[in-house]
Amino acid sequence: MSWARHRLRTGDDFRAVSRQGSRSARSHVVVHLALLPQRGPEPRVGFVVSKKVGNAVVRNRTARRLREIFRARMDCLPPGTDVVIRALPGIDGLAFAELEDQVAGALDSALDKARRRAGRSAGAAR
């Protein structure tokens, strides 16, 4: 599978998802999720791993772990979903299974919030 079509690329994309999307946090990750059906069929994801997380080795390892976790959940997302996953300091000390639970919980919660928000705006438009 090629990640090229599943990546958020520009700062504008990251900003749009962070500002318009639903947010859900756990102790070591924050997930921003926006439902944009007009954008396209494939879900897209972007990772934010700052220097507060660790040096370059730790940041790259963290991004790889998050990418692998997201890859397994990509099929569960509706078309046009954009996701930004932000890593928080201390994430490098988590076991993979614990990190997977945190990401899954935050992603599910953000998706529920986004669906409720979309349902409210669709109801108001009627």
Short mmCIF file of N, CA and C in Angstrom, two decimals:
data_model
loop_
_atom_site.label_atom_id
_atom_site.label_comp_id
_atom_site.label_asym_id
_atom_site.label_seq_id
_atom_site.Cartn_x
_atom_site.Cartn_y
_atom_site.Cartn_z
N MET A 1 0.84 -1.18 0.00
CA MET A 1 0.00 0.00 0.00
C MET A 1 0.89 1.24 0.00
N SER A 2 0.54 2.18 -0.82
CA SER A 2 1.28 3.43 -0.89
C SER A 2 0.68 4.45 0.06
N TRP A 3 1.51 5.09 0.87
CA TRP A 3 1.04 6.10 1.80
C TRP A 3 0.84 7.44 1.13
N ALA A 4 1.27 7.61 -0.10
CA ALA A 4 1.22 8.91 -0.77
C ALA A 4 -0.20 9.48 -0.80
N ARG A 5 -1.19 8.66 -1.10
CA ARG A 5 -2.54 9.19 -1.21
C ARG A 5 -3.25 9.28 0.14
N HIS A 6 -2.63 8.79 1.20
CA HIS A 6 -3.22 8.81 2.53
C HIS A 6 -2.56 9.81 3.47
N ARG A 7 -1.75 10.71 2.94
CA ARG A 7 -1.03 11.66 3.77
C ARG A 7 -1.61 13.06 3.67
N LEU A 8 -1.69 13.74 4.80
CA LEU A 8 -1.95 15.18 4.79
C LEU A 8 -0.60 15.82 4.48
N ARG A 9 -0.57 16.76 3.56
CA ARG A 9 0.70 17.28 3.10
C ARG A 9 0.99 18.72 3.50
N THR A 10 -0.01 19.57 3.44
CA THR A 10 0.26 20.99 3.63
C THR A 10 -0.16 21.45 5.02
N GLY A 11 0.42 22.55 5.43
CA GLY A 11 0.05 23.15 6.70
C GLY A 11 -1.41 23.55 6.72
N ASP A 12 -1.92 23.96 5.56
CA ASP A 12 -3.34 24.32 5.47
C ASP A 12 -4.24 23.11 5.77
N ASP A 13 -3.85 21.93 5.28
CA ASP A 13 -4.62 20.71 5.56
C ASP A 13 -4.62 20.42 7.07
N PHE A 14 -3.43 20.50 7.69
CA PHE A 14 -3.33 20.24 9.12
C PHE A 14 -4.17 21.25 9.91
N ARG A 15 -4.08 22.53 9.54
CA ARG A 15 -4.84 23.57 10.23
C ARG A 15 -6.35 23.36 10.07
N ALA A 16 -6.79 23.00 8.87
CA ALA A 16 -8.22 22.80 8.63
C ALA A 16 -8.76 21.67 9.50
N VAL A 17 -8.04 20.58 9.59
CA VAL A 17 -8.50 19.45 10.40
C VAL A 17 -8.47 19.82 11.88
N SER A 18 -7.42 20.50 12.31
CA SER A 18 -7.31 20.87 13.72
C SER A 18 -8.37 21.87 14.14
N ARG A 19 -8.72 22.79 13.26
CA ARG A 19 -9.69 23.83 13.62
C ARG A 19 -11.13 23.41 13.41
N GLN A 20 -11.41 22.68 12.33
CA GLN A 20 -12.79 22.31 12.00
C GLN A 20 -13.19 20.97 12.60
N GLY A 21 -12.21 20.13 12.85
CA GLY A 21 -12.51 18.76 13.26
C GLY A 21 -12.84 18.61 14.72
N SER A 22 -13.24 17.41 15.07
CA SER A 22 -13.53 17.05 16.45
C SER A 22 -12.24 16.59 17.11
N ARG A 23 -12.12 16.88 18.39
CA ARG A 23 -10.89 16.59 19.11
C ARG A 23 -11.18 15.60 20.23
N SER A 24 -10.26 14.64 20.39
CA SER A 24 -10.34 13.71 21.49
C SER A 24 -8.93 13.43 21.97
N ALA A 25 -8.74 13.42 23.29
CA ALA A 25 -7.40 13.26 23.84
C ALA A 25 -7.34 12.09 24.81
N ARG A 26 -6.18 11.51 24.87
CA ARG A 26 -5.83 10.53 25.89
C ARG A 26 -4.54 11.03 26.53
N SER A 27 -3.95 10.26 27.42
CA SER A 27 -2.80 10.76 28.17
C SER A 27 -1.57 11.02 27.29
N HIS A 28 -1.42 10.31 26.18
CA HIS A 28 -0.23 10.49 25.35
C HIS A 28 -0.52 10.82 23.89
N VAL A 29 -1.79 10.89 23.49
CA VAL A 29 -2.13 11.26 22.11
C VAL A 29 -3.35 12.17 22.08
N VAL A 30 -3.39 13.02 21.07
CA VAL A 30 -4.55 13.85 20.78
C VAL A 30 -4.93 13.59 19.33
N VAL A 31 -6.20 13.31 19.08
CA VAL A 31 -6.68 13.03 17.73
C VAL A 31 -7.65 14.13 17.31
N HIS A 32 -7.40 14.73 16.16
CA HIS A 32 -8.33 15.66 15.53
C HIS A 32 -8.86 14.96 14.29
N LEU A 33 -10.18 14.95 14.12
CA LEU A 33 -10.79 14.24 13.00
C LEU A 33 -11.85 15.12 12.36
N ALA A 34 -11.79 15.24 11.03
CA ALA A 34 -12.77 16.03 10.28
C ALA A 34 -13.37 15.14 9.19
N LEU A 35 -14.69 15.20 9.07
CA LEU A 35 -15.40 14.48 8.02
C LEU A 35 -15.63 15.45 6.87
N LEU A 36 -14.95 15.20 5.75
CA LEU A 36 -15.04 16.07 4.58
C LEU A 36 -15.38 15.22 3.36
N PRO A 37 -16.65 14.80 3.21
CA PRO A 37 -17.00 13.87 2.15
C PRO A 37 -16.72 14.40 0.75
N GLN A 38 -16.72 15.71 0.55
CA GLN A 38 -16.47 16.26 -0.78
C GLN A 38 -15.00 16.15 -1.17
N ARG A 39 -14.13 15.85 -0.21
CA ARG A 39 -12.70 15.84 -0.48
C ARG A 39 -12.24 14.64 -1.31
N GLY A 40 -12.71 13.47 -1.01
CA GLY A 40 -12.29 12.30 -1.77
C GLY A 40 -12.60 11.02 -1.00
N PRO A 41 -12.40 9.87 -1.64
CA PRO A 41 -12.81 8.62 -1.01
C PRO A 41 -11.86 8.09 0.07
N GLU A 42 -10.56 8.34 -0.07
CA GLU A 42 -9.62 7.75 0.88
C GLU A 42 -9.44 8.62 2.12
N PRO A 43 -9.35 7.98 3.29
CA PRO A 43 -9.01 8.75 4.48
C PRO A 43 -7.56 9.21 4.41
N ARG A 44 -7.29 10.38 5.00
CA ARG A 44 -5.92 10.90 5.03
C ARG A 44 -5.51 11.13 6.48
N VAL A 45 -4.22 11.01 6.74
CA VAL A 45 -3.72 11.18 8.10
C VAL A 45 -2.43 11.98 8.09
N GLY A 46 -2.22 12.71 9.17
CA GLY A 46 -0.98 13.44 9.39
C GLY A 46 -0.57 13.26 10.84
N PHE A 47 0.73 13.21 11.09
CA PHE A 47 1.25 13.01 12.43
C PHE A 47 2.04 14.23 12.86
N VAL A 48 1.85 14.65 14.11
CA VAL A 48 2.61 15.76 14.68
C VAL A 48 3.36 15.19 15.87
N VAL A 49 4.69 15.14 15.72
CA VAL A 49 5.55 14.63 16.78
C VAL A 49 6.63 15.68 17.01
N SER A 50 6.46 16.45 18.07
CA SER A 50 7.35 17.59 18.30
C SER A 50 8.65 17.16 18.98
N LYS A 51 9.57 18.10 19.09
CA LYS A 51 10.84 17.83 19.75
C LYS A 51 10.69 17.58 21.24
N LYS A 52 9.56 17.95 21.81
CA LYS A 52 9.30 17.68 23.22
C LYS A 52 9.19 16.18 23.47
N VAL A 53 8.86 15.41 22.44
CA VAL A 53 8.72 13.96 22.57
C VAL A 53 10.07 13.30 22.73
N GLY A 54 11.09 13.81 22.04
CA GLY A 54 12.42 13.23 22.13
C GLY A 54 13.28 13.63 20.95
N ASN A 55 14.42 12.98 20.86
CA ASN A 55 15.32 13.28 19.74
C ASN A 55 14.78 12.66 18.45
N ALA A 56 15.52 12.82 17.37
CA ALA A 56 15.04 12.39 16.04
C ALA A 56 14.73 10.90 15.99
N VAL A 57 15.54 10.09 16.67
CA VAL A 57 15.31 8.65 16.66
C VAL A 57 13.97 8.32 17.33
N VAL A 58 13.72 8.94 18.46
CA VAL A 58 12.47 8.70 19.19
C VAL A 58 11.28 9.23 18.39
N ARG A 59 11.41 10.41 17.80
CA ARG A 59 10.31 10.98 17.02
C ARG A 59 9.97 10.11 15.81
N ASN A 60 10.97 9.63 15.11
CA ASN A 60 10.72 8.78 13.94
C ASN A 60 10.11 7.44 14.34
N ARG A 61 10.59 6.86 15.43
CA ARG A 61 10.03 5.60 15.91
C ARG A 61 8.56 5.80 16.31
N THR A 62 8.29 6.91 16.96
CA THR A 62 6.91 7.22 17.37
C THR A 62 6.00 7.36 16.15
N ALA A 63 6.47 8.07 15.15
CA ALA A 63 5.67 8.25 13.92
C ALA A 63 5.43 6.91 13.23
N ARG A 64 6.42 6.04 13.20
CA ARG A 64 6.25 4.72 12.58
C ARG A 64 5.23 3.89 13.35
N ARG A 65 5.30 3.94 14.68
CA ARG A 65 4.35 3.19 15.49
C ARG A 65 2.92 3.71 15.28
N LEU A 66 2.76 5.02 15.26
CA LEU A 66 1.43 5.60 15.05
C LEU A 66 0.90 5.27 13.66
N ARG A 67 1.79 5.29 12.66
CA ARG A 67 1.37 4.97 11.29
C ARG A 67 0.87 3.53 11.21
N GLU A 68 1.57 2.63 11.88
CA GLU A 68 1.17 1.22 11.85
C GLU A 68 -0.17 1.01 12.56
N ILE A 69 -0.39 1.70 13.65
CA ILE A 69 -1.66 1.61 14.37
C ILE A 69 -2.79 2.15 13.49
N PHE A 70 -2.55 3.28 12.85
CA PHE A 70 -3.58 3.88 12.00
C PHE A 70 -3.88 3.01 10.79
N ARG A 71 -2.87 2.37 10.24
CA ARG A 71 -3.06 1.53 9.05
C ARG A 71 -4.11 0.45 9.30
N ALA A 72 -4.13 -0.12 10.49
CA ALA A 72 -5.09 -1.18 10.81
C ALA A 72 -6.51 -0.64 10.95
N ARG A 73 -6.66 0.64 11.23
CA ARG A 73 -7.98 1.23 11.45
C ARG A 73 -8.50 2.05 10.28
N MET A 74 -7.73 2.14 9.24
CA MET A 74 -8.10 2.98 8.10
C MET A 74 -9.39 2.52 7.42
N ASP A 75 -9.63 1.23 7.36
CA ASP A 75 -10.81 0.71 6.69
C ASP A 75 -12.10 1.01 7.45
N CYS A 76 -12.00 1.32 8.73
CA CYS A 76 -13.18 1.59 9.56
C CYS A 76 -13.67 3.03 9.43
N LEU A 77 -12.91 3.88 8.76
CA LEU A 77 -13.26 5.29 8.66
C LEU A 77 -14.11 5.56 7.43
N PRO A 78 -15.06 6.48 7.53
CA PRO A 78 -15.88 6.82 6.37
C PRO A 78 -15.07 7.55 5.30
N PRO A 79 -15.54 7.55 4.06
CA PRO A 79 -14.83 8.26 2.99
C PRO A 79 -14.71 9.75 3.31
N GLY A 80 -13.58 10.32 2.95
CA GLY A 80 -13.36 11.74 3.13
C GLY A 80 -12.92 12.14 4.52
N THR A 81 -12.49 11.20 5.33
CA THR A 81 -12.06 11.49 6.69
C THR A 81 -10.61 11.96 6.69
N ASP A 82 -10.35 13.07 7.37
CA ASP A 82 -8.98 13.55 7.58
C ASP A 82 -8.70 13.49 9.07
N VAL A 83 -7.50 13.00 9.42
CA VAL A 83 -7.13 12.80 10.82
C VAL A 83 -5.75 13.39 11.05
N VAL A 84 -5.60 14.09 12.18
CA VAL A 84 -4.29 14.53 12.65
C VAL A 84 -4.09 13.88 14.01
N ILE A 85 -2.99 13.15 14.15
CA ILE A 85 -2.65 12.51 15.42
C ILE A 85 -1.42 13.21 15.97
N ARG A 86 -1.57 13.78 17.18
CA ARG A 86 -0.48 14.52 17.81
C ARG A 86 0.04 13.71 18.99
N ALA A 87 1.34 13.46 19.01
CA ALA A 87 1.97 12.72 20.10
C ALA A 87 2.36 13.69 21.21
N LEU A 88 2.18 13.25 22.44
CA LEU A 88 2.52 14.06 23.60
C LEU A 88 3.76 13.48 24.29
N PRO A 89 4.47 14.30 25.05
CA PRO A 89 5.67 13.80 25.73
C PRO A 89 5.37 12.58 26.60
N GLY A 90 6.31 11.65 26.62
CA GLY A 90 6.16 10.41 27.39
C GLY A 90 5.65 9.25 26.57
N ILE A 91 5.31 9.50 25.32
CA ILE A 91 4.73 8.45 24.47
C ILE A 91 5.75 7.34 24.17
N ASP A 92 7.03 7.68 24.19
CA ASP A 92 8.05 6.68 23.86
C ASP A 92 8.15 5.60 24.92
N GLY A 93 7.65 5.84 26.13
CA GLY A 93 7.71 4.85 27.20
C GLY A 93 6.56 3.86 27.20
N LEU A 94 5.58 4.07 26.33
CA LEU A 94 4.41 3.18 26.29
C LEU A 94 4.70 1.91 25.50
N ALA A 95 4.13 0.82 25.96
CA ALA A 95 4.15 -0.42 25.18
C ALA A 95 3.25 -0.24 23.96
N PHE A 96 3.53 -1.00 22.91
CA PHE A 96 2.77 -0.86 21.68
C PHE A 96 1.28 -1.11 21.90
N ALA A 97 0.94 -2.13 22.69
CA ALA A 97 -0.47 -2.46 22.93
C ALA A 97 -1.18 -1.32 23.66
N GLU A 98 -0.50 -0.70 24.62
CA GLU A 98 -1.10 0.42 25.36
C GLU A 98 -1.29 1.63 24.45
N LEU A 99 -0.29 1.89 23.60
CA LEU A 99 -0.40 2.99 22.64
C LEU A 99 -1.54 2.73 21.66
N GLU A 100 -1.66 1.50 21.23
CA GLU A 100 -2.74 1.12 20.32
C GLU A 100 -4.11 1.36 20.95
N ASP A 101 -4.25 1.02 22.23
CA ASP A 101 -5.51 1.25 22.94
C ASP A 101 -5.83 2.74 23.04
N GLN A 102 -4.81 3.56 23.33
CA GLN A 102 -5.03 5.00 23.44
C GLN A 102 -5.45 5.60 22.11
N VAL A 103 -4.76 5.22 21.04
CA VAL A 103 -5.10 5.76 19.72
C VAL A 103 -6.49 5.30 19.29
N ALA A 104 -6.79 4.03 19.51
CA ALA A 104 -8.11 3.51 19.13
C ALA A 104 -9.22 4.21 19.90
N GLY A 105 -9.03 4.40 21.19
CA GLY A 105 -10.04 5.08 22.00
C GLY A 105 -10.25 6.52 21.57
N ALA A 106 -9.15 7.24 21.35
CA ALA A 106 -9.25 8.64 20.93
C ALA A 106 -9.87 8.74 19.54
N LEU A 107 -9.49 7.85 18.63
CA LEU A 107 -10.03 7.87 17.27
C LEU A 107 -11.53 7.58 17.27
N ASP A 108 -11.96 6.59 18.03
CA ASP A 108 -13.38 6.26 18.12
C ASP A 108 -14.18 7.42 18.72
N SER A 109 -13.64 8.02 19.77
CA SER A 109 -14.32 9.14 20.41
C SER A 109 -14.43 10.35 19.47
N ALA A 110 -13.35 10.67 18.77
CA ALA A 110 -13.37 11.79 17.83
C ALA A 110 -14.35 11.52 16.68
N LEU A 111 -14.41 10.28 16.21
CA LEU A 111 -15.34 9.93 15.13
C LEU A 111 -16.79 10.07 15.60
N ASP A 112 -17.08 9.63 16.81
CA ASP A 112 -18.43 9.79 17.36
C ASP A 112 -18.81 11.27 17.47
N LYS A 113 -17.89 12.09 17.95
CA LYS A 113 -18.15 13.53 18.07
C LYS A 113 -18.39 14.15 16.70
N ALA A 114 -17.57 13.77 15.71
CA ALA A 114 -17.72 14.33 14.36
C ALA A 114 -19.05 13.93 13.75
N ARG A 115 -19.47 12.68 13.97
CA ARG A 115 -20.76 12.23 13.44
C ARG A 115 -21.92 12.96 14.10
N ARG A 116 -21.83 13.18 15.41
CA ARG A 116 -22.89 13.93 16.10
C ARG A 116 -22.95 15.36 15.59
N ARG A 117 -21.78 15.96 15.39
CA ARG A 117 -21.73 17.34 14.88
C ARG A 117 -22.30 17.40 13.47
N ALA A 118 -21.97 16.43 12.63
CA ALA A 118 -22.50 16.40 11.26
C ALA A 118 -24.01 16.19 11.27
N GLY A 119 -24.51 15.37 12.20
CA GLY A 119 -25.95 15.15 12.30
C GLY A 119 -26.69 16.41 12.74
N ARG A 120 -26.11 17.15 13.67
CA ARG A 120 -26.72 18.40 14.12
C ARG A 120 -26.77 19.42 13.00
N SER A 121 -25.67 19.55 12.26
CA SER A 121 -25.65 20.56 11.18
C SER A 121 -26.56 20.14 10.04
N ALA A 122 -26.72 18.85 9.79
CA ALA A 122 -27.64 18.39 8.74
C ALA A 122 -29.08 18.64 9.18
N GLY A 123 -29.35 18.47 10.47
CA GLY A 123 -30.70 18.72 10.98
C GLY A 123 -31.05 20.19 10.97
N ALA A 124 -30.07 21.05 11.19
CA ALA A 124 -30.30 22.49 11.18
C ALA A 124 -30.51 23.02 9.76
N ALA A 125 -29.93 22.32 8.78
CA ALA A 125 -30.04 22.76 7.40
C ALA A 125 -31.42 22.44 6.80
N ARG A 126 -32.12 21.54 7.44
CA ARG A 126 -33.43 21.13 6.91
C ARG A 126 -34.47 22.13 7.13
#
